[in-house]
Structures are given as structure tokens and as C-alpha cells.
């Protein structure tokens, strides 16, 4: 693939409903999209960077200049055989994984299209449908949360995850379990607790949760290993798994029993595949996390979720839960059984709606090979 030009753009999309985690509430997304132009085929990638440096130190205003000044110039004008060559070309830039992933993943999309292969096959997937869960943010009242859970269960979703923080946790889980004793339920703290709160966290054990996601510090593994010894509930790590090395550290120290893989958080598909394989070899189930992506990122998450060790429902849910109109066609739909069917079309199997994207674009820059 000859990399002829790369376009970076920002689009604005309001969420259908605000999303609140322990670090804050989001009403509208600023989305960074990358388009790689190569020999007549365009490849699309979406960065999972947020509007603020709260989930991670990266955010849209760090990703944009990192891509413009370092990552895009490292690729422009080159001829590469595979998107797998990206990590070596980007290696000089430390971290900035969400910026790297957007560009690497755009190349995977271009490669799949050029090879006339479905992206899921290029990644090595096998599943022809994937099970879906939902992540439900903190609401204004417990009643509102219960109503939302009711709606998602009726839609067929196979796992409910709620966001928790001190003051919105045990009380809320109690209310959920008294109404639905048997649903598959998990919670995500996004680093809202410290190891001093172990007695409080032990109360979570009574709710038969599938997992508790990232209870402690975003960059910690060691104290999660200490906490896991104290809890019956399985810990799942999200924020602190940023590479195959951190995954190996977590597995070897028994800091978690489950790992949430987000392709953007770990720097792209190449690294995400290594984490998948490492976890499979150690019998640690993985599932695909979400970052309120548009259809472009979502379609790539769907392709990735077809790999064998994705043994738990992911945060990969329907377009309409997030957007009035998504930027792909067809939109992502979930069956009444809570499954997404996998397309046999080349690429992601979803067409990018370029006209709509142009209308939503607030800034755009194209860099061309000399
Ligand atoms: O921790 O999984 C998380 C959204 C933004 C930032 C972090 C997280 C989330 C979610 C939403 O839980 C998952 C989704 O896209 O539905
Ligand atoms: Mg999480």
C-alpha cells in the first residue's frame, strides 16, 4: 500500500442521552477521525480520545498535534505491505496510544478493502455473531437507572454493566438485585476507590457480579493484585492495561481474572491482538470495551470481537443507543437475542456516510506525500 495522503478531521455529535462515569458527564462528543488515502482505497479510523484528559492523559487536543507532527509524517509517502508495520514506524513516539491506534486502524481498514477481505478475517476472527452487553452511566436517580435497565433487558442485551462511585454503588446494586436476582450484572468504577476502602468493596461480593471493573487507580496493577486476594468478585482491568507487557504483569500477579480490551487504549490492532493471544494462553477471558464510539470505531470493535477468546459480552451495542443518526450504513443493530451478526463484505461491512461526515466536520486537514 502506497500511503498517498492522510486526512485528519474533527466532527461533533451530540449523544442521545448524557453518559456519566465516576470522572464526569458527557453530553456531546468531539470525535477525531483519520482517513488514509492509498491507491484508490480509503481506510477509516476513529480515535477513542475524549474531550478531556480524564479517562486517560490523552485527549483530543493531544492526539491532533501528535498525529499531525509525528505519526502522519512517519507514514506519508511510504509503501507498506501490512498495517502490522505501523507500531515499528511509530515506536519513537512514547505512549500517545489513542492517537497511534486511530492511524494504525485506518490502515487495517484500507488493507482489508484492498485485499477484498472482511476485516474480521484479516484479524483472525472466527465468530459469525457476537454477544452484546450495555454500559449504563450514573443517572439522576435510581428509578431512572432501573427504567433504563428494564429497556435494555427488553431489547435483548446479555449483560448489564452499571457505573459506580462512592455514594452510587452498594445502595444501587441492592435495588437492582432485589428486582432482577439472576441477570448477568457487572459494575465499573473507573478508578473511584482506594485500597483503604477494601471493607466497603467487600460488600460488592454479596451481589454475585460477573466482575468489578477498574476499582483502583488508573495506572495501578500491584494494588489490584492485593485487592483481588481480598474479594470473591472477579476484578476486570480496563485503564491499567495499556500494552501486552502490562497485561502480562496483571496476569502473572493475579491482579485480575478478566481483561477489557479496548483497541484504542492499547495503541491499535497489532498490540490488541497480542493481548488477546496472551490472555487466551493464560485462560483469562477478554471482552471488547467501548468508548462511546461512532459507527466507524464500533464497526472495528465488532470485527475484533470475532476472535476466539472474546468469551464475554462486550460493550458493543447498537448505534441508536448513542446517536440520532450514525455515520455508517447500515447502522449497528442488535438482535432480540442480544447478538450482532457479522458481515461477509470486504472491510468492516459498513459503508461510511461521507456526506453526513462533511456536514458534521468542524476542522479538517489533509497532508499529502511530496
Ligand atoms: O470505562 O468502559 C469505560 C465510556 C467512556 C469512557 C470509559 C468507559 C466507557 C464506557 C462506555 O463504559 C462503553 C460504551 O461505549 O458503551
Ligand atoms: Mg471501563
XYZ file of C-alpha atoms and ligand atoms in Angstrom:
387
model
C 0.000 0.000 0.000
C 1.393 3.376 -1.001
C 0.341 5.984 1.558
C -0.512 8.963 -0.620
C -2.389 11.262 1.733
C -3.933 11.279 5.184
C -6.874 13.403 6.356
C -7.495 14.288 9.965
C -10.846 15.720 10.987
C -12.947 16.558 13.998
C -16.681 16.019 13.950
C -19.217 16.971 16.611
C -22.033 14.619 17.561
C -24.467 15.075 20.455
C -25.266 11.915 22.426
C -28.917 10.814 22.540
C -28.560 10.673 26.342
C -25.750 12.007 28.536
C -23.201 9.463 29.782
C -21.853 9.792 33.324
C -18.934 7.947 34.886
C -17.104 8.490 38.174
C -14.985 11.134 36.403
C -17.762 13.183 34.834
C -20.702 13.621 32.492
C -20.565 13.845 28.674
C -23.414 15.321 26.604
C -21.755 15.619 23.240
C -18.741 14.014 21.596
C -15.864 15.640 19.743
C -14.710 12.784 17.520
C -11.351 12.593 15.778
C -11.400 10.645 12.500
C -8.483 9.625 10.312
C -8.731 8.773 6.612
C -5.831 7.107 4.844
C -5.832 7.555 1.059
C -3.969 4.752 -0.681
C -4.158 3.651 -4.320
C -7.828 4.424 -4.756
C -8.917 2.874 -1.458
C -9.737 4.918 1.640
C -9.277 3.464 5.100
C -11.055 4.993 8.093
C -10.029 5.075 11.740
C -11.513 6.707 14.851
C -9.556 7.774 17.891
C -11.097 6.960 21.269
C -9.653 10.127 22.833
C -12.125 12.001 24.987
C -12.996 15.682 25.214
C -10.974 15.923 28.437
C -7.878 14.130 29.785
C -9.972 12.345 32.452
C -10.216 8.679 31.389
C -6.571 8.806 30.355
C -3.949 11.532 29.967
C -4.648 11.603 26.241
C -7.421 13.800 24.860
C -8.409 15.250 21.523
C -6.060 18.238 21.868
C -3.068 15.964 22.465
C -3.936 13.481 19.726
C -4.379 16.071 16.977
C -0.861 17.604 17.061
C 0.757 14.215 17.795
C -0.810 12.848 14.624
C -0.067 15.979 12.559
C 3.526 16.469 13.634
C 4.790 12.928 14.233
C 2.605 9.966 13.333
C 1.276 11.032 9.930
C 4.741 12.185 8.716
C 6.126 8.765 9.757
C 3.795 7.133 7.216
C 3.297 9.576 4.349
C 4.846 8.516 1.053
C 5.763 5.059 2.342
C 4.881 1.778 0.751
C 3.863 -0.820 3.324
C 2.588 -4.375 2.927
C 0.537 -4.513 6.090
C -0.893 -2.345 8.857
C 1.169 -4.534 11.186
C 4.184 -2.414 10.210
C 2.758 0.652 11.997
C 3.956 0.044 15.564
C 7.600 -0.057 14.430
C 7.146 3.168 12.447
C 5.528 4.899 15.437
C 7.873 3.470 18.084
C 9.886 6.654 18.541
C 6.805 8.403 19.923
C 6.262 7.336 23.505
C 2.719 6.407 24.596
C 0.047 8.507 22.744
C -1.605 5.166 22.106
C -5.044 6.504 21.245
C -3.527 8.719 18.569
C -1.491 5.815 17.162
C -4.469 3.456 17.152
C -6.625 5.767 15.024
C -3.993 5.766 12.284
C -2.995 2.111 12.513
C -6.638 1.025 12.453
C -7.356 3.180 9.399
C -4.608 1.195 7.683
C -6.143 -2.124 8.721
C -9.390 -0.912 7.143
C -7.586 0.106 3.934
C -5.686 -3.193 3.854
C -8.861 -5.253 4.273
C -10.553 -3.293 1.474
C -7.581 -3.643 -0.868
C -7.301 -7.361 -0.197
C -11.087 -7.680 -0.623
C -11.243 -9.391 2.774
C -13.598 -8.795 5.691
C -11.651 -7.023 8.434
C -12.647 -9.751 10.918
C -10.955 -12.377 8.745
C -7.828 -10.256 8.354
C -7.688 -10.013 12.163
C -8.065 -13.783 12.530
C -11.632 -13.885 13.875
C -13.928 -16.888 13.709
C -17.267 -15.901 15.250
C -20.181 -15.215 12.902
C -22.138 -13.340 15.575
C -21.105 -11.675 18.792
C -22.911 -11.296 22.142
C -23.600 -7.760 23.347
C -23.815 -6.049 26.703
C -24.565 -2.457 27.658
C -22.799 0.059 29.846
C -25.267 2.314 31.652
C -23.968 5.527 33.154
C -24.766 7.117 36.503
C -28.285 8.613 36.389
C -30.046 11.405 38.270
C -31.994 8.840 40.303
C -32.029 5.096 40.973
C -35.552 4.945 39.485
C -34.203 6.295 36.201
C -31.438 3.709 36.221
C -33.903 0.863 36.861
C -36.029 2.086 33.974
C -33.000 2.100 31.670
C -32.024 -1.416 32.718
C -35.590 -2.562 32.029
C -35.389 -1.141 28.494
C -32.018 -2.758 27.728
C -33.099 -6.162 29.060
C -36.234 -5.972 26.914
C -34.011 -5.162 23.905
C -32.176 -8.456 24.498
C -28.798 -7.349 25.868
C -26.957 -10.171 27.601
C -25.065 -8.302 30.279
C -25.825 -5.106 32.163
C -22.914 -3.028 33.431
C -23.507 -0.031 35.636
C -21.094 2.709 36.538
C -20.365 3.056 40.245
C -18.651 5.566 42.536
C -18.760 6.179 46.304
C -22.372 7.084 47.102
C -23.740 5.374 43.976
C -22.784 1.742 44.468
C -23.958 -0.724 47.150
C -27.324 1.039 47.547
C -27.880 0.933 43.792
C -26.734 -2.679 43.366
C -29.133 -3.677 46.158
C -32.068 -2.123 44.303
C -31.085 -3.834 41.041
C -30.660 -7.255 42.617
C -33.931 -7.043 44.528
C -35.718 -6.532 41.177
C -33.591 -8.858 38.994
C -31.946 -11.579 41.079
C -30.463 -13.517 38.165
C -29.374 -11.172 35.370
C -25.711 -11.063 34.376
C -24.585 -7.887 36.108
C -21.267 -6.106 36.459
C -20.009 -2.699 37.546
C -17.281 -0.280 36.514
C -15.684 2.144 38.976
C -13.274 3.908 36.609
C -10.747 4.177 39.470
C -13.142 5.688 42.015
C -11.814 3.785 45.073
C -8.599 3.270 47.033
C -7.258 0.230 48.851
C -8.349 1.811 52.179
C -11.915 1.076 51.105
C -11.449 -2.695 50.968
C -14.124 -3.292 53.642
C -16.580 -1.270 51.598
C -15.584 -3.054 48.361
C -16.088 -6.401 50.080
C -19.814 -5.550 50.278
C -19.934 -5.882 46.476
C -19.350 -9.634 46.925
C -22.958 -10.179 48.023
C -24.344 -9.215 44.562
C -22.985 -12.103 42.501
C -21.386 -9.739 39.993
C -19.704 -11.019 36.858
C -16.880 -8.585 37.630
C -15.915 -5.238 39.097
C -14.035 -3.170 36.540
C -11.061 -0.957 37.467
C -11.843 -0.272 41.130
C -8.470 1.355 41.928
C -6.045 3.819 40.347
C -5.972 4.079 36.548
C -2.270 3.209 36.297
C -2.141 0.567 39.017
C -1.682 -3.179 38.838
C 0.070 -4.025 42.127
C -2.700 -2.819 44.472
C -5.319 -4.513 42.299
C -3.438 -7.779 42.941
C -3.675 -7.071 46.680
C -7.379 -6.269 46.369
C -8.182 -9.325 44.231
C -6.914 -11.546 47.069
C -9.475 -9.905 49.377
C -12.516 -10.190 47.083
C -14.589 -13.082 45.795
C -15.798 -10.940 42.886
C -13.501 -11.061 39.843
C -11.624 -7.874 39.093
C -11.502 -6.816 35.439
C -8.817 -4.341 34.429
C -9.516 -1.633 31.854
C -7.483 1.612 32.231
C -4.301 -0.012 33.554
C -3.870 -2.445 30.655
C -2.084 -0.331 28.060
C 0.169 -2.925 26.414
C 0.861 -6.646 26.230
C 3.504 -6.077 28.904
C 1.045 -4.592 31.356
C -1.363 -7.443 30.560
C 1.403 -9.971 31.310
C 2.167 -8.172 34.597
C -1.513 -8.261 35.581
C -1.875 -11.940 34.683
C 1.332 -13.013 36.417
C 0.451 -11.141 39.623
C -3.234 -12.283 39.546
C -4.342 -8.654 39.640
C -7.491 -9.570 37.687
C -9.347 -12.577 36.306
C -10.775 -10.799 33.266
C -9.413 -8.143 30.891
C -11.341 -5.486 28.969
C -9.516 -4.887 25.677
C -10.006 -1.506 24.046
C -8.091 -1.293 20.802
C -7.618 2.464 21.152
C -6.304 2.287 24.719
C -3.503 -0.118 23.755
C -2.317 1.621 20.570
C -4.041 -0.280 17.783
C -4.962 -3.716 16.492
C -1.383 -5.094 16.471
C -0.970 -4.662 20.232
C -4.602 -5.597 20.943
C -4.103 -8.915 19.108
C -1.060 -9.680 21.259
C -3.098 -9.056 24.417
C -5.876 -11.287 23.112
C -3.393 -14.102 22.460
C -1.605 -13.720 25.784
C -4.904 -13.865 27.684
C -6.036 -16.878 25.691
C -2.807 -18.717 26.536
C -3.419 -17.998 30.258
C -7.133 -18.777 30.201
C -8.117 -15.186 31.023
C -11.349 -14.285 29.189
C -11.390 -10.930 27.410
C -14.210 -8.737 26.178
C -14.295 -5.682 23.962
C -14.724 -2.362 25.733
C -16.344 0.730 24.254
C -15.586 4.439 24.367
C -18.843 5.931 23.068
C -17.590 5.440 19.515
C -19.396 6.376 16.343
C -20.079 3.617 13.842
C -16.540 3.792 12.466
C -14.897 2.730 15.721
C -17.840 0.498 16.606
C -17.608 -1.460 13.341
C -13.930 -2.132 14.076
C -14.770 -3.241 17.625
C -17.303 -5.661 16.157
C -14.693 -7.153 13.802
C -12.226 -7.526 16.686
C -14.841 -9.216 18.907
C -14.988 -12.183 16.496
C -11.700 -13.541 17.877
C -11.956 -16.728 19.861
C -11.039 -15.535 23.347
C -13.796 -12.876 23.392
C -15.779 -15.105 25.705
C -17.892 -12.461 27.451
C -20.388 -9.943 26.019
C -18.678 -6.668 25.086
C -19.727 -3.023 25.495
C -20.580 -3.194 21.808
C -24.145 -2.030 21.491
C -26.492 -0.600 18.862
C -25.879 2.764 17.148
C -29.254 4.089 18.255
C -28.282 3.912 21.936
C -25.794 6.715 21.259
C -26.745 8.613 18.103
C -29.801 10.045 16.393
C -28.084 9.192 13.115
C -24.844 7.201 12.960
C -22.166 7.868 10.328
C -22.235 4.361 8.880
C -24.769 2.465 6.777
C -26.323 0.188 7.850
C -26.312 1.322 11.480
C -25.207 -1.252 14.064
C -28.212 -3.307 15.092
C -28.585 -5.833 17.876
C -30.993 -8.765 17.566
C -33.699 -9.527 20.159
C -31.281 -12.275 21.327
C -28.646 -9.619 22.058
C -26.364 -10.552 19.167
C -24.727 -8.649 16.302
C -24.465 -10.584 13.033
C -21.077 -10.416 11.292
C -20.987 -9.299 7.646
C -19.085 -11.134 4.886
C -18.419 -7.918 2.953
C -14.834 -6.703 2.458
C -13.626 -4.155 5.030
C -15.833 -3.601 8.074
C -19.006 -4.420 6.147
C -20.401 -0.953 6.972
C -20.306 1.945 4.468
C -19.016 5.298 5.734
C -21.524 8.127 5.130
C -19.137 10.732 3.776
C -21.784 13.392 3.056
C -23.012 13.314 6.628
C -19.441 13.377 7.937
C -18.697 16.509 5.861
C -21.716 18.229 7.430
C -20.565 17.346 10.942
C -16.933 18.374 10.350
C -15.630 21.351 12.336
C -11.974 21.109 11.301
C -10.125 19.123 8.688
C -6.566 18.957 7.422
C -5.048 16.777 4.703
C -1.342 16.032 4.474
C -0.055 14.688 1.139
C 3.104 12.800 0.224
C 5.567 15.024 -1.651
O -14.650 2.620 31.292
O -15.563 1.411 29.836
C -15.312 2.536 30.282
C -17.150 5.181 28.213
C -16.222 6.192 28.223
C -15.050 6.033 28.914
C -14.799 4.841 29.606
C -15.720 3.802 29.582
C -16.923 3.998 28.898
C -17.994 3.021 28.867
C -18.950 3.115 27.714
O -18.221 2.229 29.764
C -18.956 1.923 26.852
C -19.728 2.189 25.588
O -19.128 2.674 24.594
O -20.919 1.917 25.584
Mg -14.176 0.676 31.995
